[in-house]
GROMACS .gro file of C-alpha atoms in nm:
model
  332
    1UNK     CA    1  -4.009   1.411  -0.493
    2UNK     CA    2  -4.387   1.435  -0.532
    3UNK     CA    3  -4.343   1.604  -0.870
    4UNK     CA    4  -4.105   1.330  -0.984
    5UNK     CA    5  -4.345   1.048  -0.886
    6UNK     CA    6  -4.640   1.238  -1.036
    7UNK     CA    7  -4.450   1.288  -1.365
    8UNK     CA    8  -4.365   0.918  -1.390
    9UNK     CA    9  -4.731   0.822  -1.324
   10UNK     CA   10  -4.846   1.065  -1.595
   11UNK     CA   11  -4.599   0.912  -1.844
   12UNK     CA   12  -4.726   0.562  -1.760
   13UNK     CA   13  -5.088   0.671  -1.812
   14UNK     CA   14  -5.002   0.833  -2.146
   15UNK     CA   15  -4.816   0.525  -2.265
   16UNK     CA   16  -5.091   0.290  -2.155
   17UNK     CA   17  -5.363   0.510  -2.307
   18UNK     CA   18  -5.186   0.503  -2.646
   19UNK     CA   19  -5.158   0.125  -2.640
   20UNK     CA   20  -4.785   0.110  -2.557
   21UNK     CA   21  -4.824  -0.102  -2.250
   22UNK     CA   22  -5.150  -0.275  -2.331
   23UNK     CA   23  -5.188  -0.648  -2.387
   24UNK     CA   24  -5.456  -0.804  -2.604
   25UNK     CA   25  -5.557  -1.155  -2.503
   26UNK     CA   26  -5.751  -1.436  -2.671
   27UNK     CA   27  -6.067  -1.510  -2.471
   28UNK     CA   28  -6.303  -1.806  -2.445
   29UNK     CA   29  -6.582  -1.566  -2.359
   30UNK     CA   30  -6.589  -1.197  -2.268
   31UNK     CA   31  -6.414  -1.255  -1.934
   32UNK     CA   32  -6.206  -1.576  -1.948
   33UNK     CA   33  -5.857  -1.545  -2.100
   34UNK     CA   34  -5.730  -1.853  -2.285
   35UNK     CA   35  -5.410  -1.997  -2.136
   36UNK     CA   36  -5.169  -2.252  -2.276
   37UNK     CA   37  -5.208  -2.544  -2.037
   38UNK     CA   38  -4.848  -2.660  -2.081
   39UNK     CA   39  -4.693  -2.336  -1.948
   40UNK     CA   40  -4.973  -2.126  -1.800
   41UNK     CA   41  -4.906  -1.833  -2.035
   42UNK     CA   42  -5.191  -1.617  -2.167
   43UNK     CA   43  -5.253  -1.628  -2.542
   44UNK     CA   44  -5.191  -1.297  -2.719
   45UNK     CA   45  -5.416  -1.182  -3.002
   46UNK     CA   46  -5.137  -0.983  -3.168
   47UNK     CA   47  -4.857  -1.241  -3.203
   48UNK     CA   48  -4.590  -1.152  -3.460
   49UNK     CA   49  -4.505  -1.500  -3.592
   50UNK     CA   50  -4.633  -1.858  -3.595
   51UNK     CA   51  -4.592  -2.088  -3.293
   52UNK     CA   52  -4.369  -2.388  -3.362
   53UNK     CA   53  -4.503  -2.631  -3.099
   54UNK     CA   54  -4.786  -2.836  -3.247
   55UNK     CA   55  -5.009  -2.812  -2.938
   56UNK     CA   56  -4.969  -2.434  -2.913
   57UNK     CA   57  -5.023  -2.391  -3.288
   58UNK     CA   58  -5.348  -2.590  -3.275
   59UNK     CA   59  -5.467  -2.382  -2.978
   60UNK     CA   60  -5.406  -2.059  -3.168
   61UNK     CA   61  -5.568  -2.214  -3.477
   62UNK     CA   62  -5.881  -2.279  -3.271
   63UNK     CA   63  -5.911  -1.906  -3.194
   64UNK     CA   64  -5.778  -1.782  -3.530
   65UNK     CA   65  -6.081  -1.556  -3.577
   66UNK     CA   66  -5.971  -1.351  -3.273
   67UNK     CA   67  -5.613  -1.296  -3.392
   68UNK     CA   68  -5.523  -0.955  -3.534
   69UNK     CA   69  -5.339  -1.133  -3.818
   70UNK     CA   70  -5.451  -1.480  -3.925
   71UNK     CA   71  -5.204  -1.766  -3.864
   72UNK     CA   72  -5.179  -1.837  -4.236
   73UNK     CA   73  -5.059  -1.479  -4.296
   74UNK     CA   74  -4.798  -1.480  -4.019
   75UNK     CA   75  -4.432  -1.561  -4.097
   76UNK     CA   76  -4.239  -1.836  -3.919
   77UNK     CA   77  -4.042  -1.692  -3.628
   78UNK     CA   78  -3.718  -1.793  -3.805
   79UNK     CA   79  -3.824  -1.579  -4.104
   80UNK     CA   80  -3.952  -1.279  -3.906
   81UNK     CA   81  -3.828  -0.938  -4.022
   82UNK     CA   82  -3.886  -0.583  -3.897
   83UNK     CA   83  -4.128  -0.518  -4.185
   84UNK     CA   84  -4.306  -0.855  -4.157
   85UNK     CA   85  -4.684  -0.850  -4.146
   86UNK     CA   86  -4.921  -0.562  -4.190
   87UNK     CA   87  -4.846  -0.209  -4.068
   88UNK     CA   88  -4.981  -0.192  -3.712
   89UNK     CA   89  -4.898   0.163  -3.616
   90UNK     CA   90  -4.593   0.368  -3.527
   91UNK     CA   91  -4.554   0.208  -3.183
   92UNK     CA   92  -4.508  -0.140  -3.331
   93UNK     CA   93  -4.289  -0.015  -3.615
   94UNK     CA   94  -4.051   0.181  -3.390
   95UNK     CA   95  -4.032  -0.035  -3.077
   96UNK     CA   96  -4.200  -0.377  -3.073
   97UNK     CA   97  -4.098  -0.523  -3.410
   98UNK     CA   98  -3.732  -0.406  -3.403
   99UNK     CA   99  -3.688  -0.542  -3.049
  100UNK     CA  100  -3.857  -0.873  -3.142
  101UNK     CA  101  -3.631  -0.900  -3.447
  102UNK     CA  102  -3.319  -0.840  -3.232
  103UNK     CA  103  -3.424  -1.103  -2.975
  104UNK     CA  104  -3.489  -1.361  -3.247
  105UNK     CA  105  -3.169  -1.295  -3.443
  106UNK     CA  106  -2.945  -1.286  -3.136
  107UNK     CA  107  -3.122  -1.598  -3.005
  108UNK     CA  108  -3.020  -1.786  -3.319
  109UNK     CA  109  -2.659  -1.671  -3.276
  110UNK     CA  110  -2.629  -1.766  -2.908
  111UNK     CA  111  -2.856  -2.071  -2.953
  112UNK     CA  112  -3.091  -1.967  -2.672
  113UNK     CA  113  -3.369  -1.710  -2.649
  114UNK     CA  114  -3.332  -1.681  -2.270
  115UNK     CA  115  -2.972  -1.567  -2.312
  116UNK     CA  116  -3.084  -1.337  -2.595
  117UNK     CA  117  -3.350  -1.172  -2.376
  118UNK     CA  118  -3.094  -1.109  -2.100
  119UNK     CA  119  -2.825  -0.975  -2.337
  120UNK     CA  120  -3.063  -0.732  -2.510
  121UNK     CA  121  -3.197  -0.623  -2.170
  122UNK     CA  122  -2.838  -0.540  -2.072
  123UNK     CA  123  -2.780  -0.368  -2.407
  124UNK     CA  124  -3.079  -0.141  -2.343
  125UNK     CA  125  -2.937  -0.051  -2.000
  126UNK     CA  126  -2.600   0.029  -2.161
  127UNK     CA  127  -2.771   0.258  -2.414
  128UNK     CA  128  -2.944   0.433  -2.123
  129UNK     CA  129  -2.620   0.460  -1.921
  130UNK     CA  130  -2.550   0.830  -2.005
  131UNK     CA  131  -2.903   0.920  -1.895
  132UNK     CA  132  -2.866   0.709  -1.579
  133UNK     CA  133  -2.548   0.897  -1.493
  134UNK     CA  134  -2.722   1.230  -1.551
  135UNK     CA  135  -3.012   1.125  -1.328
  136UNK     CA  136  -2.776   1.007  -1.054
  137UNK     CA  137  -2.578   1.330  -1.079
  138UNK     CA  138  -2.903   1.524  -1.037
  139UNK     CA  139  -2.982   1.320  -0.725
  140UNK     CA  140  -2.637   1.387  -0.576
  141UNK     CA  141  -2.670   1.760  -0.651
  142UNK     CA  142  -3.015   1.758  -0.491
  143UNK     CA  143  -2.862   1.613  -0.173
  144UNK     CA  144  -2.620   1.905  -0.158
  145UNK     CA  145  -2.896   2.158  -0.224
  146UNK     CA  146  -3.142   2.000   0.019
  147UNK     CA  147  -3.038   2.197   0.334
  148UNK     CA  148  -3.084   2.527   0.148
  149UNK     CA  149  -3.416   2.412   0.002
  150UNK     CA  150  -3.541   2.316   0.350
  151UNK     CA  151  -3.441   2.660   0.484
  152UNK     CA  152  -3.629   2.816   0.193
  153UNK     CA  153  -3.942   2.614   0.279
  154UNK     CA  154  -3.924   2.731   0.641
  155UNK     CA  155  -3.871   3.092   0.530
  156UNK     CA  156  -4.193   3.093   0.327
  157UNK     CA  157  -4.388   2.840   0.537
  158UNK     CA  158  -4.673   3.075   0.633
  159UNK     CA  159  -4.669   3.301   0.327
  160UNK     CA  160  -4.921   3.243   0.052
  161UNK     CA  161  -4.944   3.582  -0.122
  162UNK     CA  162  -4.838   3.607  -0.486
  163UNK     CA  163  -4.538   3.830  -0.413
  164UNK     CA  164  -4.395   3.580  -0.162
  165UNK     CA  165  -4.459   3.287  -0.395
  166UNK     CA  166  -4.281   3.463  -0.680
  167UNK     CA  167  -3.987   3.546  -0.452
  168UNK     CA  168  -3.975   3.184  -0.335
  169UNK     CA  169  -3.971   3.056  -0.694
  170UNK     CA  170  -3.689   3.294  -0.787
  171UNK     CA  171  -3.480   3.190  -0.485
  172UNK     CA  172  -3.546   2.823  -0.559
  173UNK     CA  173  -3.429   2.866  -0.919
  174UNK     CA  174  -3.115   3.038  -0.790
  175UNK     CA  175  -3.044   2.736  -0.565
  176UNK     CA  176  -3.105   2.501  -0.859
  177UNK     CA  177  -2.866   2.707  -1.072
  178UNK     CA  178  -2.603   2.712  -0.795
  179UNK     CA  179  -2.604   2.331  -0.773
  180UNK     CA  180  -2.658   2.273  -1.147
  181UNK     CA  181  -2.997   2.108  -1.100
  182UNK     CA  182  -3.246   2.077  -1.385
  183UNK     CA  183  -3.608   2.065  -1.260
  184UNK     CA  184  -3.690   1.809  -1.531
  185UNK     CA  185  -3.354   1.628  -1.535
  186UNK     CA  186  -3.462   1.357  -1.293
  187UNK     CA  187  -3.764   1.270  -1.512
  188UNK     CA  188  -3.562   1.239  -1.834
  189UNK     CA  189  -3.468   0.875  -1.779
  190UNK     CA  190  -3.830   0.775  -1.713
  191UNK     CA  191  -3.947   0.940  -2.036
  192UNK     CA  192  -3.682   0.751  -2.235
  193UNK     CA  193  -3.683   0.409  -2.069
  194UNK     CA  194  -4.059   0.353  -2.032
  195UNK     CA  195  -4.127   0.315  -2.408
  196UNK     CA  196  -3.828   0.079  -2.434
  197UNK     CA  197  -3.947  -0.117  -2.131
  198UNK     CA  198  -4.303  -0.161  -2.260
  199UNK     CA  199  -4.175  -0.232  -2.612
  200UNK     CA  200  -3.938  -0.500  -2.483
  201UNK     CA  201  -4.209  -0.672  -2.279
  202UNK     CA  202  -4.447  -0.671  -2.575
  203UNK     CA  203  -4.175  -0.805  -2.803
  204UNK     CA  204  -4.125  -1.098  -2.563
  205UNK     CA  205  -4.497  -1.162  -2.515
  206UNK     CA  206  -4.581  -1.155  -2.885
  207UNK     CA  207  -4.317  -1.399  -3.013
  208UNK     CA  208  -4.425  -1.762  -2.943
  209UNK     CA  209  -4.077  -1.903  -3.028
  210UNK     CA  210  -3.930  -1.728  -2.723
  211UNK     CA  211  -4.175  -1.895  -2.483
  212UNK     CA  212  -4.119  -2.233  -2.649
  213UNK     CA  213  -3.748  -2.229  -2.559
  214UNK     CA  214  -3.586  -2.316  -2.223
  215UNK     CA  215  -3.305  -2.176  -2.007
  216UNK     CA  216  -3.121  -2.391  -1.748
  217UNK     CA  217  -3.411  -2.635  -1.752
  218UNK     CA  218  -3.672  -2.362  -1.699
  219UNK     CA  219  -3.920  -2.319  -1.983
  220UNK     CA  220  -3.930  -1.953  -2.089
  221UNK     CA  221  -4.309  -1.949  -2.118
  222UNK     CA  222  -4.367  -2.123  -1.785
  223UNK     CA  223  -4.498  -1.923  -1.490
  224UNK     CA  224  -4.388  -2.018  -1.134
  225UNK     CA  225  -4.751  -2.096  -1.043
  226UNK     CA  226  -4.772  -2.346  -1.327
  227UNK     CA  227  -4.429  -2.480  -1.238
  228UNK     CA  228  -4.536  -2.541  -0.878
  229UNK     CA  229  -4.851  -2.721  -0.995
  230UNK     CA  230  -4.621  -2.949  -1.199
  231UNK     CA  231  -4.400  -3.005  -0.889
  232UNK     CA  232  -4.115  -2.806  -1.049
  233UNK     CA  233  -3.999  -2.607  -0.749
  234UNK     CA  234  -3.688  -2.462  -0.916
  235UNK     CA  235  -3.907  -2.168  -1.021
  236UNK     CA  236  -3.900  -2.043  -0.661
  237UNK     CA  237  -3.545  -1.923  -0.735
  238UNK     CA  238  -3.688  -1.682  -0.992
  239UNK     CA  239  -3.936  -1.539  -0.741
  240UNK     CA  240  -3.664  -1.495  -0.478
  241UNK     CA  241  -3.429  -1.322  -0.726
  242UNK     CA  242  -3.705  -1.090  -0.856
  243UNK     CA  243  -3.794  -0.979  -0.502
  244UNK     CA  244  -3.431  -0.940  -0.388
  245UNK     CA  245  -3.308  -0.746  -0.693
  246UNK     CA  246  -3.617  -0.524  -0.687
  247UNK     CA  247  -3.572  -0.455  -0.316
  248UNK     CA  248  -3.204  -0.360  -0.347
  249UNK     CA  249  -3.257  -0.147  -0.658
  250UNK     CA  250  -3.539   0.042  -0.482
  251UNK     CA  251  -3.333   0.070  -0.163
  252UNK     CA  252  -3.051   0.225  -0.363
  253UNK     CA  253  -3.294   0.470  -0.524
  254UNK     CA  254  -3.429   0.565  -0.181
  255UNK     CA  255  -3.079   0.670  -0.072
  256UNK     CA  256  -3.081   0.925  -0.355
  257UNK     CA  257  -3.369   1.132  -0.213
  258UNK     CA  258  -3.128   1.367  -0.039
  259UNK     CA  259  -3.205   1.306   0.326
  260UNK     CA  260  -3.543   1.483   0.318
  261UNK     CA  261  -3.760   1.312   0.583
  262UNK     CA  262  -4.082   1.355   0.386
  263UNK     CA  263  -3.919   1.226   0.068
  264UNK     CA  264  -3.773   0.928   0.255
  265UNK     CA  265  -4.115   0.839   0.399
  266UNK     CA  266  -4.272   0.861   0.054
  267UNK     CA  267  -3.999   0.644  -0.097
  268UNK     CA  268  -4.029   0.384   0.180
  269UNK     CA  269  -4.404   0.367   0.128
  270UNK     CA  270  -4.362   0.345  -0.252
  271UNK     CA  271  -4.095   0.078  -0.216
  272UNK     CA  272  -4.310  -0.131   0.020
  273UNK     CA  273  -4.611  -0.112  -0.213
  274UNK     CA  274  -4.399  -0.199  -0.518
  275UNK     CA  275  -4.228  -0.492  -0.343
  276UNK     CA  276  -4.567  -0.635  -0.240
  277UNK     CA  277  -4.712  -0.587  -0.591
  278UNK     CA  278  -4.407  -0.735  -0.764
  279UNK     CA  279  -4.397  -1.026  -0.516
  280UNK     CA  280  -4.753  -1.123  -0.611
  281UNK     CA  281  -4.695  -1.055  -0.983
  282UNK     CA  282  -4.377  -1.268  -0.989
  283UNK     CA  283  -4.586  -1.585  -0.944
  284UNK     CA  284  -4.752  -1.526  -1.282
  285UNK     CA  285  -4.453  -1.385  -1.474
  286UNK     CA  286  -4.326  -1.608  -1.756
  287UNK     CA  287  -3.961  -1.709  -1.710
  288UNK     CA  288  -3.846  -1.500  -2.010
  289UNK     CA  289  -3.976  -1.178  -1.852
  290UNK     CA  290  -3.848  -1.284  -1.508
  291UNK     CA  291  -3.496  -1.325  -1.653
  292UNK     CA  292  -3.512  -0.980  -1.808
  293UNK     CA  293  -3.631  -0.829  -1.479
  294UNK     CA  294  -3.361  -0.998  -1.269
  295UNK     CA  295  -3.071  -0.917  -1.502
  296UNK     CA  296  -3.165  -0.551  -1.557
  297UNK     CA  297  -3.227  -0.492  -1.185
  298UNK     CA  298  -2.892  -0.652  -1.105
  299UNK     CA  299  -2.728  -0.429  -1.364
  300UNK     CA  300  -2.892  -0.117  -1.214
  301UNK     CA  301  -2.761  -0.204  -0.865
  302UNK     CA  302  -2.405  -0.253  -0.994
  303UNK     CA  303  -2.429   0.047  -1.228
  304UNK     CA  304  -2.531   0.285  -0.948
  305UNK     CA  305  -2.243   0.172  -0.727
  306UNK     CA  306  -1.990   0.233  -1.008
  307UNK     CA  307  -2.145   0.565  -1.115
  308UNK     CA  308  -2.141   0.693  -0.756
  309UNK     CA  309  -1.767   0.623  -0.739
  310UNK     CA  310  -1.710   0.815  -1.064
  311UNK     CA  311  -1.918   1.108  -0.936
  312UNK     CA  312  -1.723   1.110  -0.608
  313UNK     CA  313  -1.394   1.118  -0.805
  314UNK     CA  314  -1.525   1.403  -1.026
  315UNK     CA  315  -1.637   1.600  -0.718
  316UNK     CA  316  -1.302   1.553  -0.543
  317UNK     CA  317  -1.120   1.676  -0.857
  318UNK     CA  318  -1.346   1.983  -0.871
  319UNK     CA  319  -1.267   2.061  -0.506
  320UNK     CA  320  -0.894   2.049  -0.582
  321UNK     CA  321  -0.920   2.260  -0.899
  322UNK     CA  322  -1.138   2.536  -0.748
  323UNK     CA  323  -0.908   2.617  -0.449
  324UNK     CA  324  -0.609   2.620  -0.686
  325UNK     CA  325  -0.782   2.876  -0.909
  326UNK     CA  326  -0.873   3.096  -0.613
  327UNK     CA  327  -0.514   3.080  -0.482
  328UNK     CA  328  -0.379   3.195  -0.821
  329UNK     CA  329  -0.616   3.490  -0.817
  330UNK     CA  330  -0.498   3.590  -0.468
  331UNK     CA  331  -0.136   3.564  -0.582
  332UNK     CA  332  -0.202   3.811  -0.856
   0.00000   0.00000   0.00000
């Protein structure tokens, strides 16, 4: 479990260090980020297309010298294409611009960018479904292997010599092979979904037209904090849904640790920290990102329940087939 968490942290650091998860904000001075008073959103330096609202356009125009691409050189959001604007690196070309293009085009079809954000969030989860199943299968196999792994730990608890460590590694690999466990299988999903996750968030943040739209009366660029200050208390529903879906998705993940007491403690601590962090962050999340978060978390909860049923059916079939094969051999 420690290795899994460590691997995910390393991936996050690598992505952030290469600019994948970074945000670039317009600033009044070196410290103060410029916010759009109407919604409370922070102004991005690297927007992909022109704002349509007059007030927002004039605000960006005021800080045009800070923008990576001048307003006059940016396309209208309706005219945005994958190859629009200057080349801004492989990350933007492969992830941010294609995802922004999809959100905008689908938004025009369904007549709402909020719906578009949710549908593409679900589409990404569907693309990742085979990897999610593989990860869940690895977790279920780890549960089965856990008693043997714990016995192995006890066997070599007080042995630190090289010969014992080599023997322990060999026995551990044999247990992994017996239960069809890949040491890196559980990290595969994180390596694949993190670039998509960061790319999707940047695509939302860098397209002003998305934040200018509304969904069920909630402005997509509005943060709950700004909503509360405007006496719009409907935004509390978003906060509640973010916390609840995050809690249940983490709770479901915790059940996959395989019954190891140490792993369970680590997961409980991680879950508590994440819930607290996300609870505070949810007050400043724009509605568009909140919708994505809620829908994808809800999908993960439902997906895991369905996948577990499929895995249980597959395991029960394997149990039936294996005894039948052994009985045939005895008959011979």
